[in-house]
Tab-separated table of C-alpha atoms in Angstrom:
chain	number	residue	atom	x	y	z
A	1	GLU	CA	134.158	24.453	153.276
A	2	SER	CA	136.400	22.158	155.355
A	3	ASN	CA	140.162	22.491	155.231
A	4	SER	CA	142.307	19.603	154.005
A	5	THR	CA	142.399	17.974	157.462
A	6	HIS	CA	138.692	18.519	158.055
A	7	THR	CA	139.458	20.308	161.316
A	8	GLN	CA	138.375	23.819	160.355
A	9	CYS	CA	135.872	25.638	158.153
A	10	VAL	CA	137.495	28.127	155.766
A	11	ASP	CA	135.940	30.807	153.582
A	12	CYS	CA	135.300	30.057	149.963
A	13	ALA	CA	137.554	31.956	147.586
A	14	ASP	CA	136.075	34.849	145.640
A	15	GLY	CA	134.075	33.542	142.693
A	16	LYS	CA	132.992	30.428	144.611
A	17	ILE	CA	130.069	29.605	146.892
A	18	SER	CA	128.911	26.781	149.128
A	19	ALA	CA	125.798	25.596	150.937
A	20	ALA	CA	125.862	24.384	154.547
A	21	GLY	CA	127.842	21.133	154.744
A	22	GLY	CA	129.086	21.496	151.178
A	23	MET	CA	132.353	22.252	149.453
A	24	CYS	CA	132.945	25.460	147.512
A	25	THR	CA	131.935	25.404	143.848
A	26	ASN	CA	132.680	27.807	141.029
A	27	CYS	CA	130.282	30.501	139.945
A	28	ALA	CA	129.623	30.361	136.214
A	29	ALA	CA	131.109	32.876	133.796
A	30	GLY	CA	129.170	36.151	133.894
A	31	LYS	CA	128.562	35.839	137.640
A	32	GLU	CA	130.454	36.372	140.879
A	33	SER	CA	129.999	35.335	144.504
A	34	ASN	CA	128.138	37.616	146.875
A	35	SER	CA	129.819	38.950	150.016
A	36	THR	CA	128.868	35.860	152.090
A	37	HIS	CA	129.863	33.372	149.360
A	38	THR	CA	126.421	31.777	149.531
A	39	GLN	CA	125.041	32.884	146.158
A	40	CYS	CA	126.255	33.604	142.625
A	41	VAL	CA	124.999	36.943	141.312
A	42	ASP	CA	125.090	38.437	137.819
A	43	CYS	CA	127.824	40.895	136.955
A	44	ALA	CA	126.596	44.475	136.682
A	45	ASN	CA	126.241	45.978	133.218
A	46	GLY	CA	129.639	46.993	131.878
A	47	LYS	CA	131.402	44.179	133.738
A	48	ILE	CA	132.293	40.570	132.887
A	49	SER	CA	133.740	37.517	134.603
A	50	ALA	CA	135.214	34.134	133.748
A	51	ALA	CA	134.133	30.980	135.614
A	52	ALA	CA	135.196	31.164	139.293
A	53	GLY	CA	136.181	34.812	138.782
A	54	MET	CA	134.950	38.102	140.100
A	55	CYS	CA	133.439	40.743	137.851
A	56	THR	CA	135.828	43.255	136.277
A	57	ASN	CA	135.186	46.433	134.297
A	58	CYS	CA	135.137	46.476	130.524
A	59	ALA	CA	137.531	49.076	129.124
A	60	ALA	CA	136.320	52.460	127.894
A	61	GLY	CA	134.805	52.149	124.425
A	62	LYS	CA	133.356	48.720	125.198
A	63	GLU	CA	130.396	47.221	127.056
A	64	SER	CA	129.447	43.791	128.381
A	65	ASN	CA	127.462	41.401	126.194
A	66	SER	CA	124.097	40.071	127.366
A	67	THR	CA	125.676	37.179	129.308
A	68	HIS	CA	128.392	39.340	130.912
A	69	THR	CA	131.088	36.993	129.598
A	70	GLN	CA	132.684	39.226	126.968
A	71	CYS	CA	133.447	42.898	126.382
A	72	ILE	CA	132.334	44.113	122.955
A	73	ASP	CA	132.995	47.350	121.071
A	74	CYS	CA	130.412	50.118	121.196
A	75	ALA	CA	128.578	50.598	117.908
A	76	ASP	CA	129.438	53.635	115.794
A	77	GLY	CA	127.794	56.740	117.219
A	78	LYS	CA	128.084	55.453	120.801
A	79	ILE	CA	130.730	55.777	123.515
A	80	SER	CA	131.375	54.384	126.987
A	81	SER	CA	133.602	54.949	129.980
A	82	ALA	CA	135.361	52.092	131.795
A	83	GLY	CA	132.784	49.834	133.463
A	84	GLY	CA	129.900	51.557	131.696
A	85	MET	CA	127.476	50.716	128.926
A	86	CYS	CA	127.509	52.380	125.511
A	87	GLN	CA	125.508	55.617	125.188
A	88	ASN	CA	124.370	57.516	122.074
A	89	CYS	CA	126.348	60.609	121.100
A	90	GLY	CA	123.237	62.467	119.936
A	91	THR	CA	122.244	64.590	116.956
A	92	GLY	CA	125.123	65.943	114.891
A	93	LYS	CA	127.721	63.837	116.648
A	94	THR	CA	129.394	60.463	116.231
A	95	SER	CA	132.005	58.461	118.120
A	96	ASP	CA	135.732	58.731	117.519
A	97	ASN	CA	137.585	55.574	116.443
A	98	THR	CA	138.112	54.512	120.080
A	99	HIS	CA	134.421	54.963	120.987
A	100	THR	CA	135.460	56.983	124.037
A	101	GLN	CA	134.593	60.488	122.829
A	102	CYS	CA	131.809	62.118	120.821
A	103	ILE	CA	132.898	64.331	117.937
A	104	CYS	CA	131.047	66.306	115.273
A	105	ASP	CA	129.804	64.070	112.450
A	106	ALA	CA	131.801	65.581	109.588
A	107	ALA	CA	130.748	62.797	107.199
A	108	ASN	CA	127.187	64.102	107.482
A	109	HIS	CA	128.259	67.766	107.237
A	110	PHE	CA	128.234	68.786	110.922
A	111	VAL	CA	130.922	71.145	112.263
A	112	ALA	CA	131.761	72.429	115.723
A	113	SER	CA	130.211	75.661	116.964
A	114	GLY	CA	131.252	76.177	120.573
A	115	ASP	CA	130.118	73.061	122.431
A	116	ALA	CA	127.497	72.204	119.800
A	117	CYS	CA	127.644	70.556	116.383
A	118	VAL	CA	125.776	72.403	113.620
A	119	CYS	CA	125.329	72.087	109.861
A	120	ASP	CA	128.228	73.400	107.783
A	121	THR	CA	126.657	76.650	106.575
A	122	ALA	CA	129.985	77.826	105.144
A	123	ASN	CA	129.528	75.102	102.538
A	124	HIS	CA	125.790	75.790	102.045
A	125	PHE	CA	124.387	73.037	104.310
A	126	VAL	CA	121.338	73.844	106.464
A	127	ALA	CA	119.461	71.896	109.119
A	128	SER	CA	116.706	69.541	107.988
A	129	GLY	CA	115.162	67.387	110.731
A	130	ASP	CA	118.051	65.663	112.514
A	131	GLY	CA	120.360	66.038	109.518
A	132	CYS	CA	121.735	68.549	107.027
A	133	THR	CA	120.695	69.281	103.457
A	134	CYS	CA	121.799	71.738	100.799
A	135	ASP	CA	120.383	75.253	101.019
A	136	VAL	CA	117.902	76.638	98.499
A	137	GLY	CA	119.627	77.086	95.145
A	138	PHE	CA	122.027	74.196	95.740
A	139	HIS	CA	121.971	70.408	95.392
A	140	GLU	CA	124.215	67.651	96.732
A	141	TYR	CA	127.093	66.513	94.569
A	142	ASN	CA	130.380	64.804	95.377
A	143	ASN	CA	129.695	65.005	99.140
A	144	GLY	CA	129.149	68.752	98.938
A	145	CYS	CA	126.662	71.359	97.715
A	146	GLU	CA	126.792	72.479	94.084
A	147	ALA	CA	124.987	75.602	92.905
A	148	ASP	CA	121.954	75.085	90.698
A	149	ASP	CA	122.384	76.289	87.109
A	150	PRO	CA	120.817	75.328	83.762
A	151	ASP	CA	123.351	72.523	83.315
A	152	HIS	CA	122.908	71.136	86.839
A	153	CYS	CA	119.351	71.906	87.949
A	154	GLY	CA	118.552	70.021	91.167
A	155	SER	CA	121.141	67.347	90.427
A	156	HIS	CA	124.505	67.220	88.713
A	157	ASP	CA	123.081	65.250	85.776
A	158	LYS	CA	119.946	67.327	85.118
A	159	ASP	CA	120.558	69.490	82.040
A	160	CYS	CA	117.788	72.012	81.355
A	161	GLU	CA	118.397	71.832	77.607
A	162	VAL	CA	117.690	68.087	77.484
A	163	PRO	CA	114.930	67.632	76.408
A	164	GLY	CA	114.395	71.372	76.867
A	165	ILE	CA	111.392	73.658	76.488
A	166	ALA	CA	110.032	74.205	72.992
A	167	HIS	CA	111.056	77.586	71.506
A	168	ALA	CA	113.255	78.448	74.518
A	169	THR	CA	116.663	79.969	73.807
A	170	ASN	CA	117.858	80.539	77.383
A	171	TYR	CA	117.165	78.700	80.610
A	172	GLY	CA	117.242	79.238	84.338
A	173	CYS	CA	116.872	76.965	87.362
A	174	VAL	CA	114.365	77.903	90.081
A	175	ASN	CA	113.827	75.587	93.070
A	176	HIS	CA	115.315	72.679	91.098
A	177	VAL	CA	112.929	73.305	88.169
A	178	CYS	CA	114.111	74.282	84.691
A	179	VAL	CA	112.392	77.418	83.396
A	180	ALA	CA	112.592	79.399	80.166
A	181	THR	CA	114.106	82.860	80.591
A	182	GLN	CA	114.116	83.769	76.908
A	183	CYS	CA	112.228	82.456	73.883
A	184	GLN	CA	112.532	82.700	70.100
A	185	ASN	CA	111.150	85.727	68.277
A	186	GLY	CA	107.372	85.628	68.424
A	187	TRP	CA	107.399	83.734	71.710
A	188	GLN	CA	107.687	84.704	75.355
A	189	PRO	CA	108.134	82.785	78.638
A	190	SER	CA	104.901	81.827	80.377
A	191	SER	CA	104.269	83.225	83.869
A	192	ASP	CA	105.700	80.081	85.462
A	193	GLY	CA	108.504	79.758	82.913
A	194	LEU	CA	107.590	76.184	82.079
A	195	SER	CA	106.755	76.951	78.458
A	196	CYS	CA	107.056	79.567	75.732
A	197	GLU	CA	103.808	81.236	74.663
A	198	SER	CA	103.120	82.764	71.280
A	199	THR	CA	103.022	86.543	71.184
A	200	THR	CA	100.770	86.466	68.122
A	201	PRO	CA	97.212	87.507	69.082
């Protein structure tokens, strides 16, 4: 553009552009001037700008919005470095509260094992798909695994004696199913334990 005395052409400031014979004008927010100040170009992902500004990095733990005008927090389970976009932590991991580091997802029962995150076998959790579930003979209760027994068979509220098996006097829990282990005199558990059978021919 021309200087104030119209005796010299001077470069447009960063964040501004001009056409031949024109004065410098601001680039819109989310854009910056190219190296020749002839075109406004979008900020790269992970960067933002204000009107007439140049693009600057978003801080770690954030990314640019779709218009490159604002830095927004990474969603839970994602992290970013400065000037980068948010990336998934992956199976068994989640983001820390700053969204700058991936950590084992303790809320879903993953614990550290070397550089990996694995299901918390010490507390009876085993892998199931991308998550963790209670091992055979256990069920989830109070954010942990509780052993199956006749009072808590497959869930904390499942009592094998309610409504119970006719003629049964003792119960067991096998694969979350209540079975009779002992019956009244004259009766015996069926082969699958789901009933008591008469011993009278």
